[in-house]
PDB file of C-alpha atoms in Angstrom:
ATOM      1  CA  SER A1437      54.091  -7.674  -9.330  1.00  0.00           C
ATOM      2  CA  LYS A1438      53.087  -9.129 -12.696  1.00  0.00           C
ATOM      3  CA  SER A1439      50.166 -10.989 -11.044  1.00  0.00           C
ATOM      4  CA  ALA A1440      48.918  -7.819  -9.335  1.00  0.00           C
ATOM      5  CA  LEU A1441      49.083  -5.950 -12.641  1.00  0.00           C
ATOM      6  CA  ILE A1442      47.099  -8.687 -14.417  1.00  0.00           C
ATOM      7  CA  LEU A1443      44.550  -8.689 -11.554  1.00  0.00           C
ATOM      8  CA  CYS A1444      44.103  -4.926 -11.717  1.00  0.00           C
ATOM      9  CA  ALA A1445      43.778  -5.004 -15.546  1.00  0.00           C
ATOM     10  CA  CYS A1446      41.197  -7.795 -15.333  1.00  0.00           C
ATOM     11  CA  THR A1447      39.257  -5.920 -12.621  1.00  0.00           C
ATOM     12  CA  VAL A1448      39.116  -2.784 -14.717  1.00  0.00           C
ATOM     13  CA  ALA A1449      38.076  -4.753 -17.804  1.00  0.00           C
ATOM     14  CA  PHE A1450      35.405  -6.655 -15.870  1.00  0.00           C
ATOM     15  CA  SER A1451      34.003  -3.409 -14.361  1.00  0.00           C
ATOM     16  CA  LEU A1452      33.779  -1.880 -17.835  1.00  0.00           C
ATOM     17  CA  ILE A1453      31.962  -4.946 -19.156  1.00  0.00           C
ATOM     18  CA  ALA A1454      29.621  -4.836 -16.177  1.00  0.00           C
ATOM     19  CA  GLU A1455      28.886  -1.186 -16.818  1.00  0.00           C
ATOM     20  CA  VAL A1456      27.986  -1.943 -20.502  1.00  0.00           C
ATOM     21  CA  LEU A1457      25.804  -4.847 -19.312  1.00  0.00           C
ATOM     22  CA  VAL A1458      23.910  -2.620 -16.904  1.00  0.00           C
ATOM     23  CA  ASP A1459      23.446   0.126 -19.475  1.00  0.00           C
ATOM     24  CA  THR A1460      22.036  -2.233 -22.099  1.00  0.00           C
ATOM     25  CA  VAL A1461      19.744  -4.278 -19.894  1.00  0.00           C
ATOM     26  CA  ASP A1462      16.913  -1.691 -19.993  1.00  0.00           C
ATOM     27  CA  VAL A1463      16.899  -1.753 -23.765  1.00  0.00           C
ATOM     28  CA  VAL A1464      16.831  -5.543 -23.836  1.00  0.00           C
ATOM     29  CA  VAL A1465      14.061  -5.728 -21.275  1.00  0.00           C
ATOM     30  CA  GLN A1466      11.886  -3.287 -23.183  1.00  0.00           C
ATOM     31  CA  GLU A1467      12.562  -4.700 -26.661  1.00  0.00           C
ATOM     32  CA  LEU A1468      12.108  -8.363 -25.792  1.00  0.00           C
ATOM     33  CA  GLY A1469       9.383  -7.927 -23.099  1.00  0.00           C
ATOM     34  CA  ILE A1470      11.352  -9.862 -20.489  1.00  0.00           C
ATOM     35  CA  ARG A1471      10.637  -9.124 -16.865  1.00  0.00           C
ATOM     36  CA  GLU A1472      13.420  -7.308 -14.936  1.00  0.00           C
ATOM     37  CA  LYS A1473      13.305  -9.857 -12.109  1.00  0.00           C
ATOM     38  CA  LEU A1474      13.921 -12.752 -14.495  1.00  0.00           C
ATOM     39  CA  VAL A1475      16.949 -10.958 -15.963  1.00  0.00           C
ATOM     40  CA  GLY A1476      18.211 -10.263 -12.430  1.00  0.00           C
ATOM     41  CA  LEU A1477      17.816 -13.888 -11.368  1.00  0.00           C
ATOM     42  CA  THR A1478      19.481 -15.321 -14.433  1.00  0.00           C
ATOM     43  CA  LEU A1479      21.896 -12.914 -16.096  1.00  0.00           C
ATOM     44  CA  PHE A1480      22.956 -10.830 -13.149  1.00  0.00           C
ATOM     45  CA  ALA A1481      23.065 -13.831 -10.820  1.00  0.00           C
ATOM     46  CA  LEU A1482      25.258 -15.961 -13.122  1.00  0.00           C
ATOM     47  CA  VAL A1483      27.560 -13.629 -15.109  1.00  0.00           C
ATOM     48  CA  PRO A1484      29.455 -12.023 -12.164  1.00  0.00           C
ATOM     49  CA  ASN A1485      30.145 -15.494 -10.694  1.00  0.00           C
ATOM     50  CA  VAL A1486      31.445 -17.290 -13.783  1.00  0.00           C
ATOM     51  CA  THR A1487      34.976 -17.563 -12.375  1.00  0.00           C
ATOM     52  CA  GLU A1488      33.687 -18.970  -9.073  1.00  0.00           C
ATOM     53  CA  PHE A1489      31.551 -21.523 -10.911  1.00  0.00           C
ATOM     54  CA  MET A1490      34.508 -22.538 -13.115  1.00  0.00           C
ATOM     55  CA  ASN A1491      36.733 -23.068 -10.057  1.00  0.00           C
ATOM     56  CA  ALA A1492      33.992 -25.026  -8.322  1.00  0.00           C
ATOM     57  CA  ILE A1493      33.578 -27.288 -11.393  1.00  0.00           C
ATOM     58  CA  ALA A1494      37.347 -27.729 -11.727  1.00  0.00           C
ATOM     59  CA  PHE A1495      37.620 -28.813  -8.061  1.00  0.00           C
ATOM     60  CA  ALA A1496      34.601 -31.126  -8.395  1.00  0.00           C
ATOM     61  CA  ILE A1497      36.234 -32.808 -11.400  1.00  0.00           C
ATOM     62  CA  GLN A1498      39.334 -33.334  -9.250  1.00  0.00           C
ATOM     63  CA  ASN A1499      37.108 -35.047  -6.593  1.00  0.00           C
ATOM     64  CA  ASN A1500      37.521 -32.195  -4.120  1.00  0.00           C
ATOM     65  CA  ILE A1501      33.761 -31.900  -3.531  1.00  0.00           C
ATOM     66  CA  ALA A1502      34.098 -30.229  -0.107  1.00  0.00           C
ATOM     67  CA  LEU A1503      35.994 -27.275  -1.577  1.00  0.00           C
ATOM     68  CA  SER A1504      33.644 -27.155  -4.543  1.00  0.00           C
ATOM     69  CA  ILE A1505      30.596 -26.829  -2.260  1.00  0.00           C
ATOM     70  CA  GLU A1506      32.395 -24.241  -0.091  1.00  0.00           C
ATOM     71  CA  ILE A1507      33.161 -22.081  -3.141  1.00  0.00           C
ATOM     72  CA  SER A1508      29.516 -22.335  -4.241  1.00  0.00           C
ATOM     73  CA  ASN A1509      28.179 -21.304  -0.797  1.00  0.00           C
ATOM     74  CA  ALA A1510      30.683 -18.510  -0.141  1.00  0.00           C
ATOM     75  CA  TYR A1511      28.905 -16.083  -2.539  1.00  0.00           C
ATOM     76  CA  THR A1512      25.597 -16.685  -0.747  1.00  0.00           C
ATOM     77  CA  VAL A1513      27.160 -15.874   2.603  1.00  0.00           C
ATOM     78  CA  GLN A1514      28.799 -12.772   1.111  1.00  0.00           C
ATOM     79  CA  VAL A1515      25.468 -11.491  -0.187  1.00  0.00           C
ATOM     80  CA  ALA A1516      23.631 -12.212   3.064  1.00  0.00           C
ATOM     81  CA  LEU A1517      26.243 -10.805   5.464  1.00  0.00           C
ATOM     82  CA  LEU A1518      27.779  -8.013   3.464  1.00  0.00           C
ATOM     83  CA  GLN A1519      25.946  -6.792   0.390  1.00  0.00           C
ATOM     84  CA  ILE A1520      22.342  -6.637   1.681  1.00  0.00           C
ATOM     85  CA  PRO A1521      23.301  -4.859   4.946  1.00  0.00           C
ATOM     86  CA  ILE A1522      25.364  -2.328   2.963  1.00  0.00           C
ATOM     87  CA  LEU A1523      22.402  -1.711   0.643  1.00  0.00           C
ATOM     88  CA  VAL A1524      20.052  -1.217   3.543  1.00  0.00           C
ATOM     89  CA  PHE A1525      22.541   1.127   5.307  1.00  0.00           C
ATOM     90  CA  PHE A1526      23.204   3.156   2.131  1.00  0.00           C
ATOM     91  CA  SER A1527      19.484   3.388   1.493  1.00  0.00           C
ATOM     92  CA  ALA A1528      18.818   4.708   4.989  1.00  0.00           C
ATOM     93  CA  PHE A1529      21.766   7.090   4.807  1.00  0.00           C
ATOM     94  CA  TYR A1530      21.047   8.258   1.264  1.00  0.00           C
ATOM     95  CA  GLY A1531      17.373   8.809   2.027  1.00  0.00           C
ATOM     96  CA  VAL A1532      14.814  10.559  -0.064  1.00  0.00           C
ATOM     97  CA  PRO A1533      15.967  13.588  -2.108  1.00  0.00           C
ATOM     98  CA  ASP A1534      14.679  17.013  -1.224  1.00  0.00           C
ATOM     99  CA  PHE A1535      12.614  18.286  -4.170  1.00  0.00           C
ATOM    100  CA  ALA A1536      12.033  21.738  -2.642  1.00  0.00           C
ATOM    101  CA  HIS A1537      15.200  23.290  -4.109  1.00  0.00           C
ATOM    102  CA  PRO A1538      16.344  21.277  -7.128  1.00  0.00           C
ATOM    103  CA  PRO A1539      19.229  20.382  -7.289  1.00  0.00           C
ATOM    104  CA  ALA A1540      20.163  21.193  -3.677  1.00  0.00           C
ATOM    105  CA  GLY A1541      22.659  18.787  -2.171  1.00  0.00           C
ATOM    106  CA  LEU A1542      24.288  15.538  -3.199  1.00  0.00           C
ATOM    107  CA  ARG A1543      21.143  13.447  -2.966  1.00  0.00           C
ATOM    108  CA  ALA A1544      19.163  15.605  -5.392  1.00  0.00           C
ATOM    109  CA  VAL A1545      22.101  15.871  -7.827  1.00  0.00           C
ATOM    110  CA  VAL A1546      22.613  12.106  -7.874  1.00  0.00           C
ATOM    111  CA  ALA A1547      18.861  11.497  -8.260  1.00  0.00           C
ATOM    112  CA  ARG A1548      18.660  13.954 -11.191  1.00  0.00           C
ATOM    113  CA  VAL A1549      21.702  12.364 -12.853  1.00  0.00           C
ATOM    114  CA  MET A1550      20.291   8.870 -12.407  1.00  0.00           C
ATOM    115  CA  THR A1551      16.878   9.882 -13.749  1.00  0.00           C
ATOM    116  CA  ALA A1552      18.459  11.588 -16.695  1.00  0.00           C
ATOM    117  CA  SER A1553      20.532   8.534 -17.551  1.00  0.00           C
ATOM    118  CA  VAL A1554      17.503   6.275 -17.306  1.00  0.00           C
ATOM    119  CA  SER A1555      14.963   8.498 -19.163  1.00  0.00           C
ATOM    120  CA  GLY A1556      17.447  10.296 -21.404  1.00  0.00           C
ATOM    121  CA  SER A1557      16.005  13.653 -20.343  1.00  0.00           C
ATOM    122  CA  THR A1558      16.767  15.996 -17.515  1.00  0.00           C
ATOM    123  CA  ASP A1559      13.302  17.545 -17.646  1.00  0.00           C
ATOM    124  CA  GLY A1560      11.557  14.397 -16.362  1.00  0.00           C
ATOM    125  CA  HIS A1561       9.830  14.413 -12.998  1.00  0.00           C
ATOM    126  CA  LEU A1562      11.387  12.396 -10.255  1.00  0.00           C
ATOM    127  CA  PRO A1563       9.251   9.979  -8.259  1.00  0.00           C
ATOM    128  CA  THR A1564       7.930  11.596  -5.064  1.00  0.00           C
ATOM    129  CA  ASP A1565       7.115   8.254  -3.393  1.00  0.00           C
ATOM    130  CA  PRO A1566       9.743   7.634  -0.686  1.00  0.00           C
ATOM    131  CA  SER A1567       9.629   3.903  -1.311  1.00  0.00           C
ATOM    132  CA  ALA A1568      11.197   4.512  -4.753  1.00  0.00           C
ATOM    133  CA  TYR A1569      14.395   5.563  -2.966  1.00  0.00           C
ATOM    134  CA  VAL A1570      14.509   3.292   0.108  1.00  0.00           C
ATOM    135  CA  PHE A1571      15.614  -0.348   0.010  1.00  0.00           C
ATOM    136  CA  ALA A1572      13.120  -1.896   2.312  1.00  0.00           C
ATOM    137  CA  LEU A1573      13.309  -5.650   3.026  1.00  0.00           C
ATOM    138  CA  LEU A1574       9.664  -6.089   1.985  1.00  0.00           C
ATOM    139  CA  PHE A1575       9.414  -8.803  -0.667  1.00  0.00           C
ATOM    140  CA  PRO A1576       6.451 -10.192  -2.647  1.00  0.00           C
ATOM    141  CA  LEU A1577       5.025 -13.487  -1.470  1.00  0.00           C
ATOM    142  CA  TRP A1578       6.457 -15.427  -4.437  1.00  0.00           C
ATOM    143  CA  ASP A1579       9.974 -14.196  -3.610  1.00  0.00           C
ATOM    144  CA  VAL A1580       9.641 -15.230   0.021  1.00  0.00           C
ATOM    145  CA  ILE A1581       8.470 -18.730  -1.012  1.00  0.00           C
ATOM    146  CA  ALA A1582      11.466 -18.990  -3.368  1.00  0.00           C
ATOM    147  CA  ILE A1583      13.910 -17.921  -0.652  1.00  0.00           C
ATOM    148  CA  LEU A1584      12.447 -20.413   1.879  1.00  0.00           C
ATOM    149  CA  PHE A1585      12.557 -23.216  -0.693  1.00  0.00           C
ATOM    150  CA  CYS A1586      16.216 -22.427  -1.499  1.00  0.00           C
ATOM    151  CA  VAL A1587      17.170 -22.384   2.202  1.00  0.00           C
ATOM    152  CA  PHE A1588      15.512 -25.744   2.812  1.00  0.00           C
ATOM    153  CA  LEU A1589      17.073 -27.210  -0.361  1.00  0.00           C
ATOM    154  CA  LEU A1590      20.564 -25.963   0.553  1.00  0.00           C
ATOM    155  CA  THR A1591      20.145 -27.371   4.085  1.00  0.00           C
ATOM    156  CA  TYR A1592      19.183 -30.722   2.601  1.00  0.00           C
ATOM    157  CA  MET A1593      22.261 -30.609   0.380  1.00  0.00           C
ATOM    158  CA  LEU A1594      24.664 -29.692   3.186  1.00  0.00           C
ATOM    159  CA  ILE A1595      23.241 -31.755   6.077  1.00  0.00           C
ATOM    160  CA  GLU A1596      24.973 -34.983   5.048  1.00  0.00           C
ATOM    161  CA  GLY A1597      28.267 -33.368   4.004  1.00  0.00           C
ATOM    162  CA  LYS A1598      28.221 -35.464   0.822  1.00  0.00           C
ATOM    163  CA  ALA A1599      27.360 -34.674  -2.770  1.00  0.00           C
ATOM    164  CA  ASN A1600      26.587 -36.772  -5.766  1.00  0.00           C
ATOM    165  CA  TYR A1601      25.226 -36.351  -9.279  1.00  0.00           C
ATOM    166  CA  PHE A1602      21.674 -36.871  -8.082  1.00  0.00           C
ATOM    167  CA  LYS A1603      21.858 -33.971  -5.670  1.00  0.00           C
ATOM    168  CA  GLY A1604      23.544 -31.804  -8.273  1.00  0.00           C
ATOM    169  CA  SER A1605      20.836 -32.569 -10.793  1.00  0.00           C
ATOM    170  CA  ILE A1606      18.184 -31.670  -8.124  1.00  0.00           C
ATOM    171  CA  LEU A1607      19.815 -28.313  -7.730  1.00  0.00           C
ATOM    172  CA  CYS A1608      19.967 -27.618 -11.474  1.00  0.00           C
ATOM    173  CA  LEU A1609      16.442 -28.794 -11.990  1.00  0.00           C
ATOM    174  CA  SER A1610      15.087 -26.702  -9.162  1.00  0.00           C
ATOM    175  CA  TYR A1611      16.839 -23.619 -10.486  1.00  0.00           C
ATOM    176  CA  PHE A1612      15.285 -24.222 -13.877  1.00  0.00           C
ATOM    177  CA  VAL A1613      11.810 -24.765 -12.358  1.00  0.00           C
ATOM    178  CA  TRP A1614      12.052 -21.489 -10.370  1.00  0.00           C
ATOM    179  CA  MET A1615      13.144 -19.592 -13.435  1.00  0.00           C
ATOM    180  CA  VAL A1616      10.183 -20.939 -15.407  1.00  0.00           C
ATOM    181  CA  SER A1617       7.900 -20.118 -12.476  1.00  0.00           C
ATOM    182  CA  TYR A1618       9.099 -16.513 -12.547  1.00  0.00           C
ATOM    183  CA  LEU A1619       8.028 -16.367 -16.218  1.00  0.00           C
ATOM    184  CA  PHE A1620       4.455 -17.080 -15.120  1.00  0.00           C
ATOM    185  CA  GLU A1621       4.536 -15.135 -11.838  1.00  0.00           C
ATOM    186  CA  PRO A1622       1.407 -12.908 -11.518  1.00  0.00           C
ATOM    187  CA  ILE A1623       2.140  -9.270 -12.224  1.00  0.00           C
ATOM    188  CA  ARG A1624       1.875  -7.211  -9.064  1.00  0.00           C
ATOM    189  CA  HIS A1625       0.117  -3.890  -9.545  1.00  0.00           C
ATOM    190  CA  GLN A1626       1.098  -0.816  -7.504  1.00  0.00           C
ATOM    191  CA  GLY A1627      -0.757  -0.790  -4.187  1.00  0.00           C
ATOM    192  CA  SER A1628      -1.895  -4.426  -4.279  1.00  0.00           C
ATOM    193  CA  GLU A1629      -0.900  -6.921  -1.669  1.00  0.00           C
TER     194      GLU A1629
END
């Protein structure tokens, strides 16, 4: 009972902190000139999983490397098998808002509210391009290369079933190299391949 209450309180507190983080990221990106993708790959990839990382480190210190690796890989499986399919399904179900009768229906109301919260004005025009509302699994070439590299690196790490400091340092160094590479990634203009 006490544990459930603490868990619920922590969940509410964490969701409020996440909401503040999401609301302030646009200001930080604009003020500092940081790319949104870099913020997503660093801040949004690391902050929600701090507790998982701390548990994995604690088990690794206790020489329970198998459990530590399993904890680290569980989030990847969750994203691949649960979160991305839900995003694709929601995107297909939600669809493109109907701009003929604003605001007519739930989609248009949500789109207007979201645009107002981003731009600060309810008079702004909503994008008419359907790709602005649909989560398509079309990624830039650099992202595909990064995904393939990560899959091959993870396979290399797991194929032996053993871990050591050298492999851990390879993982940390490769993460750092990819983050630096995203700093220098060519900017993709609308309509270019």
